[in-house]
């Protein structure tokens, strides 16, 4: 099983704080929350259930790591947003930012659609990538060491998403060699 890194209690109390910040920053705005599938579905559900301001939720799916624990460096949209983006204040909800490739790709395609503003909220951000090499991330739940994590929406080969906590898994090459 994964080694616990962030307990369910820590996640939930940090999400209280993040939701309060979003509530405050988006008061009076035309908020469109965009959940980046699949990994951020639980985070999006918990975050939006705490919001008290009016908002609309939509989903976008991108391909990322496939079934491996290392980045392929390629991103493509596999399911697009249904809502009109023009004039909306978009909040992109990510599960984890590692190299920033996924979020930069999404920012590029959504900016072209005429959003009034776009901000990014991520539950997790991995240490190890220089700040200047990353797109600006407006809200970060937790900064974690550069290990592969699962749980609370995040998977390894589609498993572990249901765990209420975030835990670390050995890297894929160690799993292949049975070094668990
Ligand atoms: P980036 O494009 O920033 O390098 O990676 C972001 C995406 O890669 C995330 O949305 C997620 O799908 C995947 N990813 C990055 N690190 C991890 C990790 O530690 N665990 C899991 N399950 N997915 C990860």
CSV table of C-alpha atoms and ligand atoms in Angstrom, one decimal:
chain,number,residue,atom,x,y,z
A,1,UNK,CA,0.0,0.0,0.0
A,2,UNK,CA,1.1,3.6,-0.5
A,3,UNK,CA,3.1,5.3,2.3
A,4,UNK,CA,0.8,8.0,3.8
A,5,UNK,CA,2.1,11.5,3.1
A,6,UNK,CA,-0.9,13.8,3.6
A,7,UNK,CA,-3.7,12.6,5.9
A,8,UNK,CA,-7.4,13.0,5.1
A,9,UNK,CA,-7.6,15.5,7.9
A,10,UNK,CA,-4.8,17.6,6.6
A,11,UNK,CA,-6.2,17.6,3.1
A,12,UNK,CA,-9.7,18.6,4.3
A,13,UNK,CA,-8.5,21.5,6.6
A,14,UNK,CA,-6.3,22.9,3.8
A,15,UNK,CA,-9.2,22.7,1.4
A,16,UNK,CA,-11.2,24.8,3.9
A,17,UNK,CA,-8.6,27.5,3.6
A,18,UNK,CA,-8.3,27.3,-0.2
A,19,UNK,CA,-12.1,27.5,-0.6
A,20,UNK,CA,-12.2,30.6,1.6
A,21,UNK,CA,-9.5,32.3,-0.6
A,22,UNK,CA,-11.4,31.4,-3.8
A,23,UNK,CA,-14.7,32.7,-2.2
A,24,UNK,CA,-13.0,36.0,-1.4
A,25,UNK,CA,-11.1,36.4,-4.7
A,26,UNK,CA,-14.1,35.6,-7.0
A,27,UNK,CA,-16.8,37.5,-5.2
A,28,UNK,CA,-18.9,39.3,-7.9
A,29,UNK,CA,-17.1,37.5,-10.8
A,30,UNK,CA,-18.3,35.2,-13.4
A,31,UNK,CA,-16.6,32.1,-12.0
A,32,UNK,CA,-16.2,29.0,-14.2
A,33,UNK,CA,-14.5,26.2,-12.3
A,34,UNK,CA,-12.7,23.8,-14.7
A,35,UNK,CA,-11.9,20.4,-13.3
A,36,UNK,CA,-8.9,18.8,-15.1
A,37,UNK,CA,-9.9,15.1,-15.3
A,38,UNK,CA,-9.3,12.6,-14.0
A,39,UNK,CA,-7.0,13.3,-11.1
A,40,UNK,CA,-8.7,16.4,-9.7
A,41,UNK,CA,-12.3,15.1,-9.6
A,42,UNK,CA,-12.3,14.6,-5.8
A,43,UNK,CA,-10.4,17.8,-5.1
A,44,UNK,CA,-12.9,19.7,-7.3
A,45,UNK,CA,-15.9,18.1,-5.6
A,46,UNK,CA,-14.6,19.0,-2.1
A,47,UNK,CA,-13.5,22.5,-3.1
A,48,UNK,CA,-16.7,23.5,-4.8
A,49,UNK,CA,-18.9,22.1,-2.1
A,50,UNK,CA,-17.3,24.7,0.2
A,51,UNK,CA,-17.8,27.7,-2.1
A,52,UNK,CA,-20.6,30.1,-1.2
A,53,UNK,CA,-20.3,32.2,-4.3
A,54,UNK,CA,-22.2,31.4,-7.5
A,55,UNK,CA,-20.2,29.4,-10.0
A,56,UNK,CA,-20.5,26.9,-12.9
A,57,UNK,CA,-18.5,23.7,-13.1
A,58,UNK,CA,-17.1,22.0,-16.2
A,59,UNK,CA,-14.6,19.4,-17.1
A,60,UNK,CA,-11.7,18.9,-19.4
A,61,UNK,CA,-9.7,15.7,-19.9
A,62,UNK,CA,-6.1,15.6,-20.9
A,63,UNK,CA,-3.8,12.6,-21.5
A,64,UNK,CA,-0.8,12.8,-19.3
A,65,UNK,CA,1.3,10.0,-17.8
A,66,UNK,CA,-0.5,7.0,-19.2
A,67,UNK,CA,0.1,4.0,-17.0
A,68,UNK,CA,3.7,4.9,-16.1
A,69,UNK,CA,5.1,6.9,-13.2
A,70,UNK,CA,7.3,9.0,-15.5
A,71,UNK,CA,6.3,11.9,-17.8
A,72,UNK,CA,5.8,11.3,-21.5
A,73,UNK,CA,6.0,15.1,-22.0
A,74,UNK,CA,3.0,14.9,-24.3
A,75,UNK,CA,-0.4,16.4,-23.6
A,76,UNK,CA,-3.6,16.3,-25.6
A,77,UNK,CA,-7.2,17.1,-24.9
A,78,UNK,CA,-9.3,14.0,-24.9
A,79,UNK,CA,-12.6,15.6,-23.7
A,80,UNK,CA,-13.3,19.3,-24.0
A,81,UNK,CA,-15.2,21.9,-22.0
A,82,UNK,CA,-18.9,22.3,-23.0
A,83,UNK,CA,-19.4,25.8,-21.5
A,84,UNK,CA,-18.7,29.0,-23.4
A,85,UNK,CA,-15.4,30.3,-22.0
A,86,UNK,CA,-15.6,33.8,-23.4
A,87,UNK,CA,-16.0,36.4,-20.7
A,88,UNK,CA,-15.7,33.9,-17.9
A,89,UNK,CA,-13.3,34.0,-14.9
A,90,UNK,CA,-11.8,30.6,-15.2
A,91,UNK,CA,-10.3,28.7,-12.3
A,92,UNK,CA,-8.4,25.6,-13.6
A,93,UNK,CA,-8.4,22.9,-10.9
A,94,UNK,CA,-5.4,20.6,-11.1
A,95,UNK,CA,-4.5,17.6,-8.9
A,96,UNK,CA,-0.7,18.0,-9.1
A,97,UNK,CA,1.8,20.2,-11.0
A,98,UNK,CA,5.2,18.5,-11.7
A,99,UNK,CA,7.0,19.9,-14.8
A,100,UNK,CA,4.1,22.3,-15.5
A,101,UNK,CA,3.7,20.9,-19.1
A,102,UNK,CA,0.1,20.0,-18.6
A,103,UNK,CA,-1.0,23.3,-17.1
A,104,UNK,CA,1.0,25.4,-19.6
A,105,UNK,CA,-0.7,23.5,-22.4
A,106,UNK,CA,-4.2,24.2,-20.9
A,107,UNK,CA,-3.4,27.9,-20.3
A,108,UNK,CA,-2.3,28.3,-23.9
A,109,UNK,CA,-5.5,26.7,-25.4
A,110,UNK,CA,-7.9,28.4,-23.0
A,111,UNK,CA,-6.4,31.9,-23.3
A,112,UNK,CA,-7.2,31.8,-27.0
A,113,UNK,CA,-10.9,31.3,-26.2
A,114,UNK,CA,-11.4,34.8,-24.7
A,115,UNK,CA,-11.6,34.1,-21.0
A,116,UNK,CA,-11.8,37.3,-18.9
A,117,UNK,CA,-9.2,35.8,-16.6
A,118,UNK,CA,-7.6,32.5,-15.9
A,119,UNK,CA,-6.1,31.3,-12.6
A,120,UNK,CA,-4.8,27.9,-11.6
A,121,UNK,CA,-5.4,26.1,-8.3
A,122,UNK,CA,-3.5,22.8,-7.6
A,123,UNK,CA,-3.8,20.6,-4.6
A,124,UNK,CA,-0.1,19.5,-4.9
A,125,UNK,CA,3.0,20.9,-6.3
A,126,UNK,CA,6.2,18.9,-6.6
A,127,UNK,CA,9.5,20.4,-5.5
A,128,UNK,CA,12.5,20.2,-7.8
A,129,UNK,CA,11.4,22.3,-10.8
A,130,UNK,CA,12.8,25.8,-10.9
A,131,UNK,CA,10.0,28.4,-10.2
A,132,UNK,CA,10.9,30.4,-13.4
A,133,UNK,CA,10.4,27.2,-15.5
A,134,UNK,CA,6.8,26.8,-14.3
A,135,UNK,CA,3.7,28.8,-15.3
A,136,UNK,CA,2.3,30.9,-12.4
A,137,UNK,CA,0.2,28.9,-10.0
A,138,UNK,CA,-2.2,31.1,-8.1
A,139,UNK,CA,-3.2,28.7,-5.3
A,140,UNK,CA,-1.2,25.7,-4.0
A,141,UNK,CA,-2.5,23.3,-1.4
A,142,UNK,CA,0.8,21.5,-0.5
A,143,UNK,CA,4.3,21.4,-1.8
A,144,UNK,CA,5.6,17.9,-1.7
A,145,UNK,CA,8.9,16.1,-2.4
A,146,UNK,CA,9.5,14.8,-6.0
A,147,UNK,CA,8.0,11.4,-5.3
A,148,UNK,CA,5.2,9.6,-7.2
A,149,UNK,CA,2.0,10.0,-5.3
A,150,UNK,CA,-1.5,8.4,-5.4
A,151,UNK,CA,-4.8,8.7,-3.6
A,152,UNK,CA,-7.4,11.4,-3.3
A,153,UNK,CA,-8.1,11.2,-7.1
A,154,UNK,CA,-4.5,10.5,-8.2
A,155,UNK,CA,-3.9,7.0,-9.7
A,156,UNK,CA,-1.3,4.5,-10.6
A,157,UNK,CA,-2.6,2.6,-13.7
A,158,UNK,CA,-6.2,3.7,-12.6
A,159,UNK,CA,-5.8,2.3,-9.1
A,160,UNK,CA,-5.8,4.1,-5.7
A,161,UNK,CA,-7.9,7.1,-6.7
A,162,UNK,CA,-10.4,6.3,-4.0
A,163,UNK,CA,-8.0,6.6,-1.0
A,164,UNK,CA,-9.0,9.5,1.3
A,165,UNK,CA,-5.3,10.4,1.8
A,166,UNK,CA,-2.3,11.1,-0.4
A,167,UNK,CA,0.5,8.5,-0.3
A,168,UNK,CA,3.8,7.8,-2.1
A,169,UNK,CA,4.5,4.8,-4.3
A,170,UNK,CA,7.9,3.5,-5.3
A,171,UNK,CA,9.0,4.6,-8.8
A,172,UNK,CA,8.0,2.4,-11.7
A,173,UNK,CA,11.4,0.9,-12.3
A,174,UNK,CA,11.5,-0.1,-8.6
A,175,UNK,CA,8.0,-1.6,-8.9
A,176,UNK,CA,9.2,-3.5,-12.0
A,177,UNK,CA,12.2,-4.9,-10.1
A,178,UNK,CA,10.0,-5.8,-7.1
A,179,UNK,CA,11.8,-3.4,-4.8
A,180,UNK,CA,8.8,-2.2,-2.9
B,1,LIG,P1,3.2,17.9,-15.4
B,1,LIG,O1,2.6,18.1,-16.8
B,1,LIG,O2,3.1,19.2,-14.5
B,1,LIG,O3,4.6,17.4,-15.4
B,1,LIG,O4,2.4,16.8,-14.7
B,1,LIG,C1,1.0,17.0,-14.3
B,1,LIG,C2,0.2,15.7,-14.5
B,1,LIG,O5,1.0,14.5,-14.4
B,1,LIG,C3,-0.8,15.6,-13.4
B,1,LIG,O6,-2.0,16.2,-13.8
B,1,LIG,C4,-0.9,14.1,-13.2
B,1,LIG,O7,-1.9,13.6,-14.1
B,1,LIG,C5,0.4,13.6,-13.6
B,1,LIG,N1,1.3,13.4,-12.4
B,1,LIG,C6,2.4,14.2,-12.1
B,1,LIG,N2,3.0,13.7,-11.0
B,1,LIG,C7,2.2,12.7,-10.6
B,1,LIG,C8,2.3,11.9,-9.4
B,1,LIG,O8,3.1,11.9,-8.5
B,1,LIG,N3,1.3,11.0,-9.3
B,1,LIG,C9,0.2,10.8,-10.2
B,1,LIG,N4,-0.7,9.9,-10.0
B,1,LIG,N5,0.2,11.6,-11.3
B,1,LIG,C10,1.1,12.5,-11.5
